Coordinates of C-alpha atoms in Angstrom, one line a residue:
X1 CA -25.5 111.0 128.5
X2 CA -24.2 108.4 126.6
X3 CA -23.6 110.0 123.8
X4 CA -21.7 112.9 125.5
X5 CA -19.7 109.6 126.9
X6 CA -19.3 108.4 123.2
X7 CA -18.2 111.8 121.6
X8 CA -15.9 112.3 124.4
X9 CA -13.9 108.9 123.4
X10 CA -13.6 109.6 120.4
X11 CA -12.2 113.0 120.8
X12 CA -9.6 110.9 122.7
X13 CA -9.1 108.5 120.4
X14 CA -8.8 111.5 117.7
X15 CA -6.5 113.5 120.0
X16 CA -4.4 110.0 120.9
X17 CA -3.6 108.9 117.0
X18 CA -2.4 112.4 116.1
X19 CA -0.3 112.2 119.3
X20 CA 1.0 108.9 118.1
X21 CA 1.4 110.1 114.2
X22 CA 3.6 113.2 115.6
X23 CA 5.7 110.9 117.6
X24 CA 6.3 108.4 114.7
X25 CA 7.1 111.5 112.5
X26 CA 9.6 113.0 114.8
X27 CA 10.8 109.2 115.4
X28 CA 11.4 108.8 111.6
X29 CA 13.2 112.2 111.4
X30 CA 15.8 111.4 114.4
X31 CA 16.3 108.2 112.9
X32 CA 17.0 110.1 109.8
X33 CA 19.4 112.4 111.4
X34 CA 20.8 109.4 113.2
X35 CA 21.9 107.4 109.8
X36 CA 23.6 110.6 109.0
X37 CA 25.3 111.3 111.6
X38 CA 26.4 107.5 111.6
X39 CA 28.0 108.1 108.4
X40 CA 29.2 111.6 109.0
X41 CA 30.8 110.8 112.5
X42 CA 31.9 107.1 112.2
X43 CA 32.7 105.1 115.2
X44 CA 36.6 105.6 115.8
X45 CA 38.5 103.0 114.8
X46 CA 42.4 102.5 115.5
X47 CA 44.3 104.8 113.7
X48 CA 46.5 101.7 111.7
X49 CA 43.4 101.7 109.6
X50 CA 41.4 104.8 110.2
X51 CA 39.5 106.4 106.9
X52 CA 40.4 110.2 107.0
X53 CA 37.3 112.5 107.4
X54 CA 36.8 114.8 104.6
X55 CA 37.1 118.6 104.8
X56 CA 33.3 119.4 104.5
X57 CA 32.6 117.2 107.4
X58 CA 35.1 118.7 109.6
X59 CA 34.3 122.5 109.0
X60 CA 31.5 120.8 109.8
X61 CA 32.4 120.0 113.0
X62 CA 34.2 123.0 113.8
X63 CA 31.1 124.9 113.4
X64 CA 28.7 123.1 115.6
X65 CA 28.8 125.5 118.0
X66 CA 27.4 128.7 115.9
X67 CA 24.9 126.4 115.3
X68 CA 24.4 125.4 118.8
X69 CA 23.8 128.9 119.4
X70 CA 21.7 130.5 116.4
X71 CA 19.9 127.5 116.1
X72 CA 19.2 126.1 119.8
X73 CA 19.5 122.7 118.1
X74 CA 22.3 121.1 120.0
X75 CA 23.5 117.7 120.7
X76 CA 21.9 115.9 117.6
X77 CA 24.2 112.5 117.8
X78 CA 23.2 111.9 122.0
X79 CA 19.6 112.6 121.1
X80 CA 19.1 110.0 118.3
X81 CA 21.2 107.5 120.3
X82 CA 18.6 108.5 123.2
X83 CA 15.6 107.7 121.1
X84 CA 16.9 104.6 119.5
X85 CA 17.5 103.5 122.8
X86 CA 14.1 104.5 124.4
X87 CA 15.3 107.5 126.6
X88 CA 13.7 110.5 125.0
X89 CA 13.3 112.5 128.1
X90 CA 16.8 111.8 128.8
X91 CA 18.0 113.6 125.6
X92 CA 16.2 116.7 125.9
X93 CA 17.4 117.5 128.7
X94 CA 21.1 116.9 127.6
X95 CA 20.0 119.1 124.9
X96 CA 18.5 121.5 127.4
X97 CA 21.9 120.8 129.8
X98 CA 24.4 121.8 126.6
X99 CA 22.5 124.8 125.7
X100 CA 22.7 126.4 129.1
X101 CA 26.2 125.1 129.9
X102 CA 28.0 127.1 126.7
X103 CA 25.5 130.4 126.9
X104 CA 26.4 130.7 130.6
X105 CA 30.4 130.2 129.7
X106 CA 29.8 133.2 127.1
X107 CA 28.3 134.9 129.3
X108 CA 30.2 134.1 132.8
X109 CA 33.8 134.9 130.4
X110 CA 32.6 138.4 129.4
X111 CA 30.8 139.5 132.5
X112 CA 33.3 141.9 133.6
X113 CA 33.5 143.8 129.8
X114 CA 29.6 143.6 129.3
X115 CA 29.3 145.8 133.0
X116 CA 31.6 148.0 132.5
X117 CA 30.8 148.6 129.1
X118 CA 26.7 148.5 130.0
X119 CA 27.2 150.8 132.6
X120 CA 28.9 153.9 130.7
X121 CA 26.2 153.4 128.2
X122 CA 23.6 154.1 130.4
X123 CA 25.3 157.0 132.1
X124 CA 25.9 158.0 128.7
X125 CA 22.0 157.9 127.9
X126 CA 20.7 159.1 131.1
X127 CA 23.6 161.9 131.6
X128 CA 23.7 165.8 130.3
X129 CA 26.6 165.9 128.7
X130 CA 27.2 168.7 126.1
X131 CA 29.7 166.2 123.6
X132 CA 27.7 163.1 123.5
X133 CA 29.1 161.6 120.6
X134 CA 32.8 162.1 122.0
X135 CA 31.9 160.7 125.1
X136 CA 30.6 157.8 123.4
X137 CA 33.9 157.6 121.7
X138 CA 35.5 157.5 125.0
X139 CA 33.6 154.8 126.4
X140 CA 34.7 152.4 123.3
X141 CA 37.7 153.4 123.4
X142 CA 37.9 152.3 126.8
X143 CA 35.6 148.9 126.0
X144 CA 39.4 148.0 124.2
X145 CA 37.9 148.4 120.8
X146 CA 40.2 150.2 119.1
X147 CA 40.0 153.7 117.2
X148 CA 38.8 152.8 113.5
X149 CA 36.0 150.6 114.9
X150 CA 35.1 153.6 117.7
X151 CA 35.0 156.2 115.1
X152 CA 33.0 153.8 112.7
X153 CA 30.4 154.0 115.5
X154 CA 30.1 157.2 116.3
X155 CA 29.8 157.8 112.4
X156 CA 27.1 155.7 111.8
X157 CA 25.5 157.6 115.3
X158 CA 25.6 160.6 113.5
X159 CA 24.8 159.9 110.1
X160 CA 21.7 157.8 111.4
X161 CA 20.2 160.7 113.6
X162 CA 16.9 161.5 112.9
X163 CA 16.8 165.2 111.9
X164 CA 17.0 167.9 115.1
X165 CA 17.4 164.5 117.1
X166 CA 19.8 165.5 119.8
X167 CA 21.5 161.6 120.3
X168 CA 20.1 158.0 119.9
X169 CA 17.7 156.4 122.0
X170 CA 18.5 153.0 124.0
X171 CA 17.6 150.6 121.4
X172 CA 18.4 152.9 118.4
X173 CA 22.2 152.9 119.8
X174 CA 22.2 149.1 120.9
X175 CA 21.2 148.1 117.5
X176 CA 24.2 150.3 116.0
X177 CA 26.7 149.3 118.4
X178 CA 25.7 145.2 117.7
X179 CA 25.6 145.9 113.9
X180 CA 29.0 147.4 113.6
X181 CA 31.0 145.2 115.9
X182 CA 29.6 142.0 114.2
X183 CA 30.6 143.8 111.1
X184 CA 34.5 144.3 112.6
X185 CA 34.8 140.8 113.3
X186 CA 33.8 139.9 109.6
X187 CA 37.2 139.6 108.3
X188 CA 36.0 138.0 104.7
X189 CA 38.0 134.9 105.9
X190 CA 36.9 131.0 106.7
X191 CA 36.1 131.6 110.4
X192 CA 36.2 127.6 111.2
X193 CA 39.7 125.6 111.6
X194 CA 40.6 124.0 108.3
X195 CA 41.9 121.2 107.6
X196 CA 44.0 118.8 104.8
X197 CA 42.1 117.9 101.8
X198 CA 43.9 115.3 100.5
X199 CA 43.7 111.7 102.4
X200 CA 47.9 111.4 101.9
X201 CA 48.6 114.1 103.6
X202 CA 47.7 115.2 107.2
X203 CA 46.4 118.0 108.7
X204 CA 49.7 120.4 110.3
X205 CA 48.2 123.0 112.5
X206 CA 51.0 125.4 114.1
X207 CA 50.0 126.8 117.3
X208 CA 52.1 129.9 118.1
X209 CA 51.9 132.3 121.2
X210 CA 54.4 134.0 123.8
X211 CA 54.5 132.2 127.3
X212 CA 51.7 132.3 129.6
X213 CA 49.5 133.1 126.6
X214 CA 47.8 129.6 127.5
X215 CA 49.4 128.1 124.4
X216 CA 50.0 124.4 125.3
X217 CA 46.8 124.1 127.4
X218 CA 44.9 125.7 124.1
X219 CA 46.3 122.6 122.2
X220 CA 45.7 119.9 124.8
X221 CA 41.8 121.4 124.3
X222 CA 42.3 121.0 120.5
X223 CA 43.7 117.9 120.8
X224 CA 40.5 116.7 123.1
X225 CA 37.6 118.2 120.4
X226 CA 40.0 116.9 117.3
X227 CA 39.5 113.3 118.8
X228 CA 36.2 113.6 120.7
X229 CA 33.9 115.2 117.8
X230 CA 35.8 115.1 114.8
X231 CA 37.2 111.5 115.5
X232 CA 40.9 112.1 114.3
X233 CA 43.8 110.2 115.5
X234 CA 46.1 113.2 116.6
X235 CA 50.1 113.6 117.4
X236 CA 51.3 116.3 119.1
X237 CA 54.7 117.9 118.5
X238 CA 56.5 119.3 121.4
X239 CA 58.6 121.5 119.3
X240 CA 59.4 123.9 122.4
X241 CA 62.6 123.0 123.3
X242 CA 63.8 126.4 125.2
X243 CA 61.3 126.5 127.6
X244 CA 61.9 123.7 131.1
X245 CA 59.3 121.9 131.7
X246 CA 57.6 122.6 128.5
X247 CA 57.6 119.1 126.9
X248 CA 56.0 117.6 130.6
X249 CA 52.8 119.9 130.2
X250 CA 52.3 118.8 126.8
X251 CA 52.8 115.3 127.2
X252 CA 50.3 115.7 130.3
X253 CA 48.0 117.0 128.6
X254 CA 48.1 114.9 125.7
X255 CA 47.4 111.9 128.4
X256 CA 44.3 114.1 129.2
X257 CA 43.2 114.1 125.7
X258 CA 43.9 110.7 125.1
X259 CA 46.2 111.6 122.0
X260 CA 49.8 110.7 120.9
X261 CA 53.1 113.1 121.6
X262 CA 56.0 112.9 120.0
X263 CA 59.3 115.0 121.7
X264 CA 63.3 115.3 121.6
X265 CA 65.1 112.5 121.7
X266 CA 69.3 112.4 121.4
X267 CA 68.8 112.6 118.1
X268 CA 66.5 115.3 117.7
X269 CA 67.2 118.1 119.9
X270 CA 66.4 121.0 118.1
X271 CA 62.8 122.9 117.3
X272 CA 63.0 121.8 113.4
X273 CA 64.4 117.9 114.4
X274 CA 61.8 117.4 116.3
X275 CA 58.9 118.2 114.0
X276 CA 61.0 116.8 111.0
X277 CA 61.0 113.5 113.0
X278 CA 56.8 114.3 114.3
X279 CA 56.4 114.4 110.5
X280 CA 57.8 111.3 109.7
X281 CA 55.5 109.5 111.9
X282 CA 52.6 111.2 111.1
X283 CA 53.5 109.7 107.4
X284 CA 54.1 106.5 108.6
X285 CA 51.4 105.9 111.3
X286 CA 48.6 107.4 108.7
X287 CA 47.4 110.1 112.1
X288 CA 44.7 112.5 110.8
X289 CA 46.4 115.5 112.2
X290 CA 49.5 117.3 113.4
X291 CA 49.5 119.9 116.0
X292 CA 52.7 121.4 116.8
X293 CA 53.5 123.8 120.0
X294 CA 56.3 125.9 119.1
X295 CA 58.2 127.8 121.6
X296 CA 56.7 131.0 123.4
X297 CA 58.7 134.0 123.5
X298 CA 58.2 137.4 123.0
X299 CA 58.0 138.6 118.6
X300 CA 61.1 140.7 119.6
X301 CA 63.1 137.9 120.1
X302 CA 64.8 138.0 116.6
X303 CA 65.7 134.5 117.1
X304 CA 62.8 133.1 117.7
X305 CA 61.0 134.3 115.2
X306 CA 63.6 133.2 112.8
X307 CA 63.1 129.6 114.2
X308 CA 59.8 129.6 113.5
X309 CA 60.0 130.7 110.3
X310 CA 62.5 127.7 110.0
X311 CA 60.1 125.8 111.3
X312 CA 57.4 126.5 108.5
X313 CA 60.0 125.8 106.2
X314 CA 60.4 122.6 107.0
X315 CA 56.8 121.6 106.9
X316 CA 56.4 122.7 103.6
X317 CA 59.5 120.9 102.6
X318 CA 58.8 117.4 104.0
X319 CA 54.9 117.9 102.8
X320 CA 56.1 118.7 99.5
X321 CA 54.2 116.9 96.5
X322 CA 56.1 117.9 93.1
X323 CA 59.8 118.1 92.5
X324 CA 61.7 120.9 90.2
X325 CA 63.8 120.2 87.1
X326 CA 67.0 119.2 89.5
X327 CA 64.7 116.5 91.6
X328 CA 64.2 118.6 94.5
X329 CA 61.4 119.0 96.7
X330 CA 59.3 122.3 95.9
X331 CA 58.2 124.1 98.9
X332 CA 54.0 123.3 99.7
X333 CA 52.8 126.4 100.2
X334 CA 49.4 125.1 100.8
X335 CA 50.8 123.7 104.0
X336 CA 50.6 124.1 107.1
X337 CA 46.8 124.2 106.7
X338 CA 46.7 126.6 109.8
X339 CA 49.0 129.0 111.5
X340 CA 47.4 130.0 114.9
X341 CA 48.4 132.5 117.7
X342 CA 47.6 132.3 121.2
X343 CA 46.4 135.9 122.5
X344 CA 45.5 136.0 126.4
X345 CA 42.5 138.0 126.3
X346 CA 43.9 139.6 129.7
X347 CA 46.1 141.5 127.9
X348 CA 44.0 143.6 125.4
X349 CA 45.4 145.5 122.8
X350 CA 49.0 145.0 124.1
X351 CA 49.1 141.7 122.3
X352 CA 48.7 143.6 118.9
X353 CA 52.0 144.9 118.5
X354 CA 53.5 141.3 118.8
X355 CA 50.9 139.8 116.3
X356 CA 52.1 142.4 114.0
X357 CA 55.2 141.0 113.4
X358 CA 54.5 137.5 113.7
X359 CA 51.4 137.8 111.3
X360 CA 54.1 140.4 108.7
X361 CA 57.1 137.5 109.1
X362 CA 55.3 134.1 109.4
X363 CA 52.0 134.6 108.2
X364 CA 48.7 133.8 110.6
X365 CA 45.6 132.3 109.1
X366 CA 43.3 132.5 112.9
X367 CA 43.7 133.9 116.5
X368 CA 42.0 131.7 119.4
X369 CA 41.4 133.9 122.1
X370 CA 42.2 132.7 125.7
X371 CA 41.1 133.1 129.3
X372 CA 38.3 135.2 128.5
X373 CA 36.9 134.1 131.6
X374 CA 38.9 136.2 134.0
X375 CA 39.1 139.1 131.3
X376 CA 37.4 142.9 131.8
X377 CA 38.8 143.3 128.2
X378 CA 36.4 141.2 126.0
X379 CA 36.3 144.4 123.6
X380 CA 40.0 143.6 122.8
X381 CA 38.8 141.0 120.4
X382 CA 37.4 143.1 118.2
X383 CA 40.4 145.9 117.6
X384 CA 42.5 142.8 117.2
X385 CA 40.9 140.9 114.8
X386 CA 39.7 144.1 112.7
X387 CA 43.6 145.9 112.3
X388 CA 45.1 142.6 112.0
X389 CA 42.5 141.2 109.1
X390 CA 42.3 137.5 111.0
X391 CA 39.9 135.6 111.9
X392 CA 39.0 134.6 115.9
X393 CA 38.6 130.8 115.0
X394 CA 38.4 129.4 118.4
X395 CA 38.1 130.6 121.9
X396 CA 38.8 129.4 125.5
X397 CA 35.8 130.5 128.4
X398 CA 37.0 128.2 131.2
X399 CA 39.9 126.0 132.4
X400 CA 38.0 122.2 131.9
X401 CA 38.9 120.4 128.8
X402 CA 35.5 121.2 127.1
X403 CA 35.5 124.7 127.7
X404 CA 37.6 125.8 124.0
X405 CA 34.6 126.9 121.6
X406 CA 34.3 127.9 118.2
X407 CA 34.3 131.6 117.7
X408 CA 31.0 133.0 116.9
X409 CA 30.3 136.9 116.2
X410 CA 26.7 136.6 116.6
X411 CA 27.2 135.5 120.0
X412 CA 30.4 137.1 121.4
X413 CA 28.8 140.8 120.2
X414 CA 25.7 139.3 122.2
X415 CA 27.7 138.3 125.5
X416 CA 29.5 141.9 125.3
X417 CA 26.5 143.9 125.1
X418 CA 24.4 141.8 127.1
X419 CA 21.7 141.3 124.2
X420 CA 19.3 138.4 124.6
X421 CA 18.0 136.3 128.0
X422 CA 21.1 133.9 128.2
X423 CA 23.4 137.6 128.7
X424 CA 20.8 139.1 130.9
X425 CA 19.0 140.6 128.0
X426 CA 15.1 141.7 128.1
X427 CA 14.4 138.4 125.4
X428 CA 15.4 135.6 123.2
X429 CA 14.5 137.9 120.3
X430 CA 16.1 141.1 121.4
X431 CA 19.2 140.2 118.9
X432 CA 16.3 139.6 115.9
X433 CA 14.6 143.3 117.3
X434 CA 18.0 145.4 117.5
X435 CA 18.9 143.8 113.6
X436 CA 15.5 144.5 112.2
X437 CA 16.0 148.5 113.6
X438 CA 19.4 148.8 112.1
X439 CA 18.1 148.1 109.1
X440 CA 15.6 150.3 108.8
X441 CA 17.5 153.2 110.5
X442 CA 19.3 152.6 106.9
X443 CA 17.3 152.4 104.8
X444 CA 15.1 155.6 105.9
X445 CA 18.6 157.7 106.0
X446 CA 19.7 156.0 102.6
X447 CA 15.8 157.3 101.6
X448 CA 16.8 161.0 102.6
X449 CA 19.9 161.0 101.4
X450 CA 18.6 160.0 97.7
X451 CA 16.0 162.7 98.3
X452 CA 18.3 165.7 98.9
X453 CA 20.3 164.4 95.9
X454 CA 18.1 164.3 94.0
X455 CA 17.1 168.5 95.2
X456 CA 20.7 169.4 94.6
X457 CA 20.7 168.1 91.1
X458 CA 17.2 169.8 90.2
X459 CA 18.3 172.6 87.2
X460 CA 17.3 176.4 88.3
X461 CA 16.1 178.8 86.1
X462 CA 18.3 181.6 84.7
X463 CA 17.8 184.4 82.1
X464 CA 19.9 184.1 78.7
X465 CA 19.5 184.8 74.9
X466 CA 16.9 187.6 73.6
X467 CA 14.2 189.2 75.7
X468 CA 11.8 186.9 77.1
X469 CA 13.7 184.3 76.5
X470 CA 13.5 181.9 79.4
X471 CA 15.5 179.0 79.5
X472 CA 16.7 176.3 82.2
X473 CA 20.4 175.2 82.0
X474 CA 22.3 173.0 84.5
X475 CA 24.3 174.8 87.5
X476 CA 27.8 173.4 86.0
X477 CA 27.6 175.0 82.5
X478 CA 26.0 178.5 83.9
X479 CA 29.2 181.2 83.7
X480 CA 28.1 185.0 84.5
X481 CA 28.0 187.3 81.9
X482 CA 29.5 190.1 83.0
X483 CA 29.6 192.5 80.3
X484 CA 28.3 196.0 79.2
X485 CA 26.1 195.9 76.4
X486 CA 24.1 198.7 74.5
X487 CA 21.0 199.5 75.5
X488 CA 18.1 197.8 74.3
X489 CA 16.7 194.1 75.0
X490 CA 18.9 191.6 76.8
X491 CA 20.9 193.8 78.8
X492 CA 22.0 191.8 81.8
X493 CA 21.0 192.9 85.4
X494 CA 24.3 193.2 86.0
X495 CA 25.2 195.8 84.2
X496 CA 21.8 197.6 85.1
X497 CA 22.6 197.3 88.7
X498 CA 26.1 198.9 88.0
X499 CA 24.5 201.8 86.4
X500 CA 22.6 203.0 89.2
X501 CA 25.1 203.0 91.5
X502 CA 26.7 205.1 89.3
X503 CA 23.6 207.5 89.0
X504 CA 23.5 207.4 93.4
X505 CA 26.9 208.3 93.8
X506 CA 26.7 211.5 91.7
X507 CA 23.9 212.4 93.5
X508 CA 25.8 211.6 97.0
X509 CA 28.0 214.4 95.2

């Protein structure tokens, strides 16, 4: 009996030190991932003296969220300061609390789409319709999607049908459907916000947008993450003179963010004035970025759109950095480092037309996406992004601060389709199932299509030359040879054949 007592404490004792050596090893890696986050994400400091962040660090930051989401890894920084400070508990379940906060704001914003959409599908599945693949072309087009990324589904429907397969399965069509769209949204472009390179010069992002888009609330958002995570000093630029009452909502909101705004005065009236003179202080002050709220009308409004163009003009003027032969300034072109419009996901595909024209006479280098919380129209995104060739960069799921996220495919295709447990999906690794079926959908129809290639291209045999004579020659360089010849060996069947019709006739005679 003792000795059952003895082995038993020292199975403890075994069992408590590897305990202990796994809690030292994840203490050490935290406190790795603590120093560098530390240098990463200094502390901010007032912006008189504030070190600009580097690019790197701040695509960085801008892309936290895809990570967030592929990785489940979230809130590194609040979970080292939680273990250095003895609350462990306490920072898993902010971890836990973040994850479940942004999945539910996907998927709470694009509720209405995924239902709808969800819900034709599986009439479409369950149903007896004689067209299937046009009705599935109808639903799509009615998911907002647009006709080139509809017809690129349906295409890959058919040309992925097993043969005398009538239509899809569930998971077979799923796993098309997520495949293509993710492949719509990749535009071949940076997907995160970019930002200056150089430590002279700050980052100028120009925020454009028709009213009611949600244009100035989208940059009191910016404003809050530019500060918050990325630790920039930030001035805003109320540029949007025509509209009343515009410069009061941005200043609000740059109170809300805790940020800087600089607006007309008596001697700066004008859109261009006032971000000549928010440029000038942005120089002087050494602030870490520039966002500018231009004034919302509709891309028809020849005038507007030739004050914005203005508008760019002077940016690249004042941010110039080399002089031509006559000492003046030489337009940046590299500047502003973004050019982003404001499209309320409400309105689907009827924002496309004015994007259009802005993105043909300004030039747009992202979309953020807005109030895709209230939206049946998610599906918009994609037709948008794909016919325009510009990245979603951003996107807003709720009216608090917080609630502006990067834009990631993976996820948004996910929320739509409702793929995965956090969209009401069947499991975490439904996403991982549905990619690893695509692929091999492909590759066994890439398989039969090399097959019956290589069948068509096999030679077939044909008689030629002297009697007995057998020889092969490709189907390209065989021509019919049809000529009388004498009698005797190597008279073509053609010829033969004639003959005796010849001989039938006269006897018909």
């Amino acid at each position: 009996h003792c000795n059952q007592v003895l082995d038993a404490g020292v199975a403890g004792l075994a069992i408590t030190m590897t305990l202990l050596f796994i809690a030292c090893s994840f203490l050490l890696v935290l406190g790795s991932v603590k120093s560098f986050l530390s240098q990463s994400l200094p502390r901010r400091v007032p912006w008189a003296g504030h070190a600009k962040k580097n690019t790197q660090e701040l695509n960085m930051v801008f892309d936290f969220f895809k990570k967030r989401s592929e990785e489940g890894f979230d809130q590194l920084n609040n979970l080292a300061d939680a273990v250095y400070k003895g609350n462990i508990g306490e920072g898993l379940k902010d971890l836990a609390d973040y994850t479940a906060t942004t999945n539910a704001a996907f998927a709470n914003g694009l509720a209405k789409s995924r239902d709808r959409l969800k819900q034709n599908l599986e009439l479409l599945l369950t149903g007896s319709s004689d067209d299937l693949m046009e009705d599935l072309l109808d639903i799509l087009l009615q998911a907002d999607l647009g006709m080139v990324t509809s017809e690129d589904v349906v295409q890959e429907v058919k040309s992925l049908q097993a043969s005398g397969q009538k239509f899809l399965n569930r998971d077979e069509l799923m796993s098309v459907l997520r495949g293509k769209l993710i492949e719509a949204l990749d535009t071949g472009k940076p997907r995160v916000v970019q930002f200056s390179e150089t430590s002279t010069i700050p980052t100028v992002l120009f925020v454009m947008g028709a009213n009611g888009m949600g244009k100035t609330t989208t940059i009191g958002k910016l404003a809050h993450r530019l500060r918050t995570e990325g630790n920039q000093t930030v001035l805003m630029a109320a540029c949007d003179t025509f509209r009343a009452g515009a410069v009061e909502q941005l200043e609000q909101w740059a109170d809300r963010a805790e940020v800087d705004c600089f607006g007309p005065s008596e001697t700066a009236k004008t859109p261009a004035a006032v971000l000549y003179g928010a440029l000038d202080m942005a120089f002087k002050n050494k602030y870490d970025t520039v966002l500018v709220d231009t004034s919302g009308r509709l891309s028809n409004n020849d005038r507007l759109t030739a004050e914005l163009a203005k508008m760019k003009r002077v940016i690249q003027k004042r941010m110039s950095v080399e002089q031509d032969g006559d000492g003046k300034p030489i337009l940046n072109t590299a500047v502003p480092h973004e050019t982003l419009l404001v499209i309320d996901a409400a309105q689907g595909r009827m924002a496309l037309d004015s994007a259009k024209v802005w993105d043909k006479e300004i030039g747009l280098t992202g979309l953020i996406l807005t109030k895709l919380d209230g939206s049946a129209k998610g599906g918009s995104v994609v037709a948008v992004s794909r016919e325009l060739g510009v990245p979603v960069k951003l996107i807003g799921v709720g009216e608090g601060i917080e609630d502006l996220r990067d834009f990631s495919p993976d996820t948004f295709v996910d929320g739509l389709l409702g793929i995965g447990k956090a969209f009401g999906g069947t499991s975490n690794d439904e996403a991982k199932n549905l990619e690893t079926r695509l692929l091999t959908m492909r590759k066994e129809r890439d398989s039969q299509s090399k097959t019956k290639t290589s069948k068509a291209s096999t030679p077939t045999p044909t008689l030629s030359g002297g009697a007995g004579d057998l020889t092969f020659e490709p189907m390209d360089e065989m021509t019919p040879n049809t000529e009388l010849q004498p009698s005797g060996a190597g008279r073509p069947r053609m010829g033969a054949n004639s003959s005796k019709k010849k001989k039938k006739k006269k006897r018909k005679k």
